[in-house]
């Protein structure tokens, strides 16, 4: 399957490597306003066409699918344009920022039933399905917590979209990982959402939220762009707990039972952490599916809605350290 890439920044440069591990994915075109004419990747891959206009890439008859790797606020426009042309879309997370944008995507999907997937890589790695199955080993589940905190200030330029008031901040940048982890493991509605958001200069630097689910399970999600913390998820139940290091790209986890028994499981990743989602995309599109069974548009909508409820209900503090 020949992919066209829209936006050739940090993650797109990883994507063009990840796809090389798939069975039949390849890159045929890249659309970028800023890639240098003597860009090393393009020099090494002379068969890949470079467009300076994103629309031109969508008109390229060789392009069978697009990967959208633009700042969050630009996702909606290019998803819709691609779907209207009947081109399957893999779009980086967060697919959209607002519930209104999500409705537009769903309306487009209803008019143009084209495959469209948010790149929520966590759910495509082999450990994820096994983890879902292993939850029952804990008996009744009490709590699922997941955090994704990193100090963006070390690596990002002050002009980055991450610090743009319209689209930046922690909840937009990293919120979808812990939220998807908790809600997708439980597959049920959150009856209440509370929390706190810490801002600096109007940008959300840190959030911590509690989601109470119908079954009584508590979800705790945390994220930051201004501080580091060991990235982990912990699931606590009646019979013990499961600890998942680097939960957004599950490669291993440990089940610790209350009687002291410990079971370690590992799931070597084929290729790298993005390969399995690209492979699933290719397999689904080749089978003529219009939705992913693993991460549907409804699942994406659930994440967007939880973000909205966190903002609606959180205590807001203008006190973050950066
Ligand atoms: N799945 C993951 O592991 C992962 C990791 C990192 C990021 N992401 C997501 O991927 C998306 C892109 O992130 P990134 O880190 O790759 O971003 P990036 O390198 O900062 O930017 C990606 C591209 O967006 C365009 N762009 C960036 N800033 C712009 C600006 N101020 N004005 C106009 N165009 C701008 C440029 O396109 P041109 O090439 O056309 O110039 C750039 O190459 C985000 O939604 C992010 O959340 C996902």
Coordinates of C-alpha atoms and ligand atoms in Angstrom, one line a residue:
X1 CA 0.0 0.0 0.0
X2 CA 1.5 3.3 -1.1
X3 CA 1.3 6.1 1.5
X4 CA 1.5 9.8 1.0
X5 CA 2.8 11.7 4.1
X6 CA 1.4 15.1 4.9
X7 CA 3.8 17.1 7.1
X8 CA 7.4 15.9 7.3
X9 CA 8.4 16.7 10.9
X10 CA 9.5 14.7 13.9
X11 CA 7.0 11.9 13.9
X12 CA 6.7 11.6 10.1
X13 CA 10.4 11.0 10.0
X14 CA 9.9 8.1 12.4
X15 CA 6.8 6.8 10.4
X16 CA 8.9 6.5 7.2
X17 CA 11.2 4.1 9.1
X18 CA 8.4 2.2 10.9
X19 CA 6.6 1.4 7.7
X20 CA 9.6 -0.4 6.3
X21 CA 8.8 -3.2 8.8
X22 CA 5.3 -3.8 7.5
X23 CA 4.4 -6.5 5.0
X24 CA 3.4 -4.2 2.1
X25 CA 3.5 -0.5 3.1
X26 CA 5.7 2.0 1.3
X27 CA 6.1 5.7 0.9
X28 CA 5.4 7.2 -2.5
X29 CA 5.0 10.9 -1.8
X30 CA 5.6 13.5 0.9
X31 CA 4.0 16.9 1.1
X32 CA 6.0 19.4 3.1
X33 CA 6.3 23.2 3.1
X34 CA 9.5 23.1 5.0
X35 CA 11.6 20.0 4.0
X36 CA 14.9 21.1 2.4
X37 CA 15.3 20.4 -1.3
X38 CA 18.4 18.4 -0.3
X39 CA 16.7 16.5 2.5
X40 CA 18.7 13.3 3.3
X41 CA 15.6 11.0 3.3
X42 CA 14.5 12.4 -0.1
X43 CA 18.0 12.1 -1.5
X44 CA 18.2 8.5 -0.4
X45 CA 14.7 7.7 -1.7
X46 CA 14.6 9.3 -5.1
X47 CA 11.4 7.4 -6.0
X48 CA 9.5 9.4 -3.3
X49 CA 7.9 12.6 -4.8
X50 CA 8.0 15.8 -2.8
X51 CA 5.0 18.2 -3.0
X52 CA 5.1 21.7 -1.6
X53 CA 1.3 21.7 -1.5
X54 CA -0.7 19.2 0.6
X55 CA -3.6 19.3 -1.9
X56 CA -1.3 18.2 -4.7
X57 CA -0.4 15.1 -2.8
X58 CA -4.1 14.2 -2.5
X59 CA -4.4 14.5 -6.3
X60 CA -1.5 12.1 -6.9
X61 CA -3.2 8.9 -8.3
X62 CA -0.4 6.8 -6.9
X63 CA -1.3 7.7 -3.3
X64 CA -3.5 4.8 -1.9
X65 CA -3.5 6.1 1.8
X66 CA -2.4 9.2 3.7
X67 CA -0.6 9.6 7.0
X68 CA -1.3 13.0 8.5
X69 CA 1.5 14.2 10.8
X70 CA 0.7 17.9 11.2
X71 CA 0.1 19.9 14.4
X72 CA -3.2 18.9 16.0
X73 CA -5.3 21.9 14.8
X74 CA -4.6 21.0 11.1
X75 CA -5.7 17.4 11.4
X76 CA -9.5 18.0 10.8
X77 CA -9.0 19.9 7.5
X78 CA -6.7 17.3 5.9
X79 CA -8.7 14.3 7.2
X80 CA -11.9 15.6 5.6
X81 CA -10.2 16.6 2.4
X82 CA -8.6 13.1 2.1
X83 CA -11.9 11.3 3.0
X84 CA -13.8 13.4 0.4
X85 CA -11.4 12.0 -2.2
X86 CA -12.0 8.5 -0.9
X87 CA -8.4 8.1 0.4
X88 CA -8.0 6.1 3.7
X89 CA -6.5 8.2 6.5
X90 CA -4.1 7.4 9.3
X91 CA -4.0 10.5 11.4
X92 CA -1.7 11.3 14.4
X93 CA -3.1 11.6 17.9
X94 CA -5.0 13.6 19.0
X95 CA -7.1 13.2 15.9
X96 CA -9.1 16.3 16.8
X97 CA -9.3 18.7 19.8
X98 CA -13.0 19.5 20.1
X99 CA -16.2 17.5 20.1
X100 CA -17.5 19.7 17.2
X101 CA -14.5 18.7 15.0
X102 CA -15.2 15.0 15.9
X103 CA -18.8 15.4 14.7
X104 CA -17.6 16.8 11.4
X105 CA -15.3 13.8 10.9
X106 CA -18.2 11.4 11.7
X107 CA -20.5 13.3 9.3
X108 CA -17.8 13.0 6.6
X109 CA -17.4 9.3 7.3
X110 CA -21.2 8.9 6.9
X111 CA -21.1 10.6 3.5
X112 CA -17.8 9.0 2.4
X113 CA -17.3 5.6 4.1
X114 CA -13.5 5.6 4.0
X115 CA -11.3 4.1 6.6
X116 CA -10.0 6.6 9.1
X117 CA -7.9 5.8 12.1
X118 CA -6.3 7.8 14.9
X119 CA -2.7 6.6 15.4
X120 CA -3.3 5.3 19.0
X121 CA -0.4 2.9 18.8
X122 CA -0.8 1.5 22.3
X123 CA -3.8 -0.6 21.3
X124 CA -2.1 -2.2 18.4
X125 CA 0.8 -3.7 20.2
X126 CA 0.6 -7.4 21.0
X127 CA 0.7 -6.9 24.8
X128 CA -2.5 -4.9 24.7
X129 CA -4.9 -7.8 23.9
X130 CA -3.2 -10.0 26.4
X131 CA -3.5 -7.3 29.1
X132 CA -7.2 -7.0 28.5
X133 CA -7.5 -10.7 29.0
X134 CA -5.3 -10.7 32.1
X135 CA -7.5 -8.2 33.9
X136 CA -9.7 -11.0 35.0
X137 CA -6.8 -12.6 36.9
X138 CA -7.2 -9.6 39.4
X139 CA -10.8 -10.4 40.2
X140 CA -12.8 -7.3 40.8
X141 CA -10.9 -4.2 39.5
X142 CA -10.7 -1.2 41.8
X143 CA -8.5 1.3 40.1
X144 CA -6.6 1.9 36.8
X145 CA -4.0 4.7 36.7
X146 CA -1.8 5.8 33.9
X147 CA 0.5 8.8 33.5
X148 CA 2.4 10.4 30.7
X149 CA 4.6 13.3 31.9
X150 CA 7.6 14.6 30.2
X151 CA 9.6 17.9 30.2
X152 CA 9.0 19.3 26.7
X153 CA 11.0 22.4 27.4
X154 CA 14.2 20.4 27.0
X155 CA 13.5 19.6 23.3
X156 CA 10.9 21.9 21.8
X157 CA 11.4 25.4 20.5
X158 CA 9.3 28.1 22.2
X159 CA 7.6 28.6 18.8
X160 CA 6.3 25.0 18.7
X161 CA 2.6 24.3 18.4
X162 CA 2.9 22.6 21.8
X163 CA 3.0 26.1 23.3
X164 CA 0.3 27.5 21.1
X165 CA -2.8 28.6 23.1
X166 CA -5.2 27.3 20.5
X167 CA -3.8 23.8 20.4
X168 CA -0.9 23.3 22.8
X169 CA -0.7 22.0 26.4
X170 CA -0.5 18.7 28.2
X171 CA -4.1 17.5 27.8
X172 CA -3.9 18.0 24.0
X173 CA -0.4 16.6 23.6
X174 CA -0.3 13.6 25.9
X175 CA -3.8 13.2 27.3
X176 CA -5.1 10.7 24.8
X177 CA -2.5 8.1 25.9
X178 CA -3.6 7.6 29.5
X179 CA -7.2 8.3 28.7
X180 CA -7.3 5.7 25.9
X181 CA -5.6 3.2 28.2
X182 CA -8.1 3.5 31.0
X183 CA -11.3 3.8 28.9
X184 CA -10.3 1.1 26.4
X185 CA -9.5 -1.4 29.1
X186 CA -12.8 -0.9 30.8
X187 CA -15.1 -0.3 27.8
X188 CA -17.7 1.5 29.8
X189 CA -18.9 5.0 30.5
X190 CA -17.4 7.4 33.0
X191 CA -20.2 8.6 35.2
X192 CA -18.1 11.4 36.7
X193 CA -15.0 13.3 35.8
X194 CA -13.1 15.6 38.2
X195 CA -9.6 16.9 38.4
X196 CA -7.1 19.7 38.3
X197 CA -5.3 21.5 35.5
X198 CA -2.2 23.6 36.2
X199 CA -1.4 26.3 33.6
X200 CA 1.3 28.8 32.9
X201 CA 0.7 31.7 30.6
X202 CA -2.6 30.2 29.5
X203 CA -1.1 26.8 28.5
X204 CA -2.0 23.6 30.3
X205 CA 1.2 22.3 31.7
X206 CA -0.1 19.5 33.9
X207 CA -3.4 17.7 34.5
X208 CA -4.6 15.1 37.0
X209 CA -8.1 13.7 36.7
X210 CA -10.3 11.0 38.3
X211 CA -12.8 9.2 36.2
X212 CA -15.5 7.2 38.1
X213 CA -17.0 4.4 36.0
X214 CA -20.4 2.7 36.1
X215 CA -18.9 -0.5 37.6
X216 CA -17.3 1.5 40.5
X217 CA -13.8 1.4 39.0
X218 CA -11.7 4.5 39.5
X219 CA -9.5 5.7 36.6
X220 CA -6.7 8.1 37.4
X221 CA -5.0 9.9 34.5
X222 CA -2.1 12.3 34.7
X223 CA -0.1 14.1 32.1
X224 CA 2.4 16.9 31.8
X225 CA 4.6 18.8 29.4
X226 CA 6.6 20.5 32.1
X227 CA 8.0 17.7 34.2
X228 CA 9.3 14.2 34.0
X229 CA 7.9 11.2 35.8
X230 CA 8.4 7.5 35.3
X231 CA 5.8 6.5 32.7
X232 CA 3.7 3.7 34.0
X233 CA 0.2 2.3 34.4
X234 CA -1.0 0.4 37.4
X235 CA -4.1 -1.7 37.6
X236 CA -5.2 -2.6 41.1
X237 CA -7.7 -5.4 41.8
X238 CA -9.1 -7.6 44.5
X239 CA -6.3 -10.3 44.0
X240 CA -3.3 -8.1 43.2
X241 CA -2.0 -5.6 40.7
X242 CA -0.5 -5.3 37.2
X243 CA 2.3 -2.9 36.6
X244 CA 2.9 -1.8 33.0
X245 CA 6.0 0.3 32.4
X246 CA 5.9 2.5 29.3
X247 CA 2.3 1.5 28.9
X248 CA 1.8 3.5 25.6
X249 CA 4.1 1.0 23.9
X250 CA 3.5 -2.2 25.9
X251 CA 6.5 -4.5 25.8
X252 CA 6.2 -6.1 29.2
X253 CA 4.2 -6.1 32.4
X254 CA 4.2 -7.7 35.8
X255 CA 1.4 -9.3 37.6
X256 CA 1.9 -9.2 41.4
X257 CA -0.6 -11.2 43.3
X258 CA -1.5 -10.5 46.9
X259 CA 0.0 -13.9 48.0
X260 CA 3.4 -12.7 46.7
X261 CA 3.4 -14.6 43.4
X262 CA 4.9 -12.6 40.6
X263 CA 4.4 -13.3 36.8
X264 CA 6.4 -11.4 34.3
X265 CA 5.2 -11.2 30.7
X266 CA 7.0 -9.7 27.7
X267 CA 5.9 -8.9 24.2
X268 CA 8.7 -8.1 21.8
X269 CA 7.6 -5.5 19.4
X270 CA 7.8 -6.4 15.7
X271 CA 9.6 -3.6 14.0
X272 CA 9.1 -0.6 16.3
X273 CA 6.2 0.8 18.4
X274 CA 4.3 2.3 15.4
X275 CA 4.7 -0.7 13.1
X276 CA 1.7 -2.7 14.4
X277 CA -0.8 0.1 13.9
X278 CA 0.4 0.7 10.4
X279 CA 0.2 -3.0 9.7
X280 CA -3.4 -3.1 11.1
X281 CA -4.3 -0.1 9.0
X282 CA -3.0 -1.9 5.8
X283 CA -4.8 -5.2 6.7
X284 CA -8.1 -3.4 7.4
X285 CA -8.1 -1.3 4.3
X286 CA -7.1 -4.3 2.2
X287 CA -10.0 -6.2 3.7
X288 CA -12.4 -3.4 2.7
X289 CA -13.1 -2.3 6.3
X290 CA -14.2 1.2 6.9
X291 CA -13.4 1.2 10.7
X292 CA -10.8 -0.3 12.9
X293 CA -12.2 -2.9 15.3
X294 CA -9.3 -2.0 17.7
X295 CA -9.7 1.8 17.8
X296 CA -12.9 3.0 16.1
X297 CA -13.9 6.6 15.5
X298 CA -16.3 6.2 18.4
X299 CA -13.3 5.3 20.6
X300 CA -11.5 8.5 19.4
X301 CA -14.7 10.5 20.1
X302 CA -14.8 9.0 23.7
X303 CA -11.3 10.4 24.3
X304 CA -12.2 13.8 23.0
X305 CA -15.3 13.9 25.2
X306 CA -13.3 12.9 28.3
X307 CA -10.9 15.7 27.6
X308 CA -13.8 18.1 27.3
X309 CA -15.2 16.9 30.7
X310 CA -11.9 17.2 32.4
X311 CA -11.7 20.8 31.3
X312 CA -15.3 21.4 32.2
X313 CA -14.9 20.1 35.7
X314 CA -11.3 20.6 36.7
X315 CA -10.0 23.1 39.2
X316 CA -7.8 25.5 37.3
X317 CA -4.5 26.8 38.8
X318 CA -2.3 29.4 37.1
X319 CA 0.8 28.3 39.0
X320 CA 2.9 25.9 37.0
X321 CA 6.6 26.1 37.3
X322 CA 7.4 26.9 33.6
Ligands
LIG1 N1 2.4 8.8 17.8 C1 3.4 9.3 18.4 O1 4.3 8.7 19.0 C2 3.6 10.8 18.2 C3 4.8 11.4 18.6 C4 5.0 12.8 18.4 C5 4.0 13.5 17.9 N2 2.8 12.9 17.5 C6 1.7 13.8 17.0 O2 2.1 14.0 15.6 C7 1.7 15.4 15.2 C8 2.9 16.1 14.7 O3 3.9 16.1 15.7 P1 5.4 16.4 15.4 O4 6.2 16.3 16.6 O5 5.8 15.6 14.2 O6 5.3 17.9 14.9 P2 6.4 18.9 14.2 O7 7.6 18.2 13.9 O8 6.5 20.1 15.1 O9 5.6 19.4 12.9 C9 5.1 18.4 12.0 C10 4.8 19.2 10.7 O10 3.7 20.1 10.9 C11 4.0 21.3 10.2 N3 4.1 22.4 11.1 C12 4.7 22.4 12.4 N4 4.6 23.6 13.0 C13 4.0 24.4 12.1 C14 3.6 25.8 12.1 N5 3.9 26.5 13.2 N6 3.0 26.3 11.0 C15 2.7 25.5 10.0 N7 3.1 24.2 9.9 C16 3.7 23.7 10.9 C17 5.3 21.2 9.4 O11 4.9 20.6 8.1 P3 5.7 20.8 6.8 O12 6.5 19.5 6.8 O13 4.7 20.9 5.7 O14 6.6 22.0 6.9 C18 6.0 20.1 10.2 O15 6.9 19.3 9.5 C19 1.0 16.0 16.5 O16 -0.4 15.9 16.4 C20 1.6 15.1 17.6 O17 0.7 15.0 18.7 C21 2.6 11.6 17.7

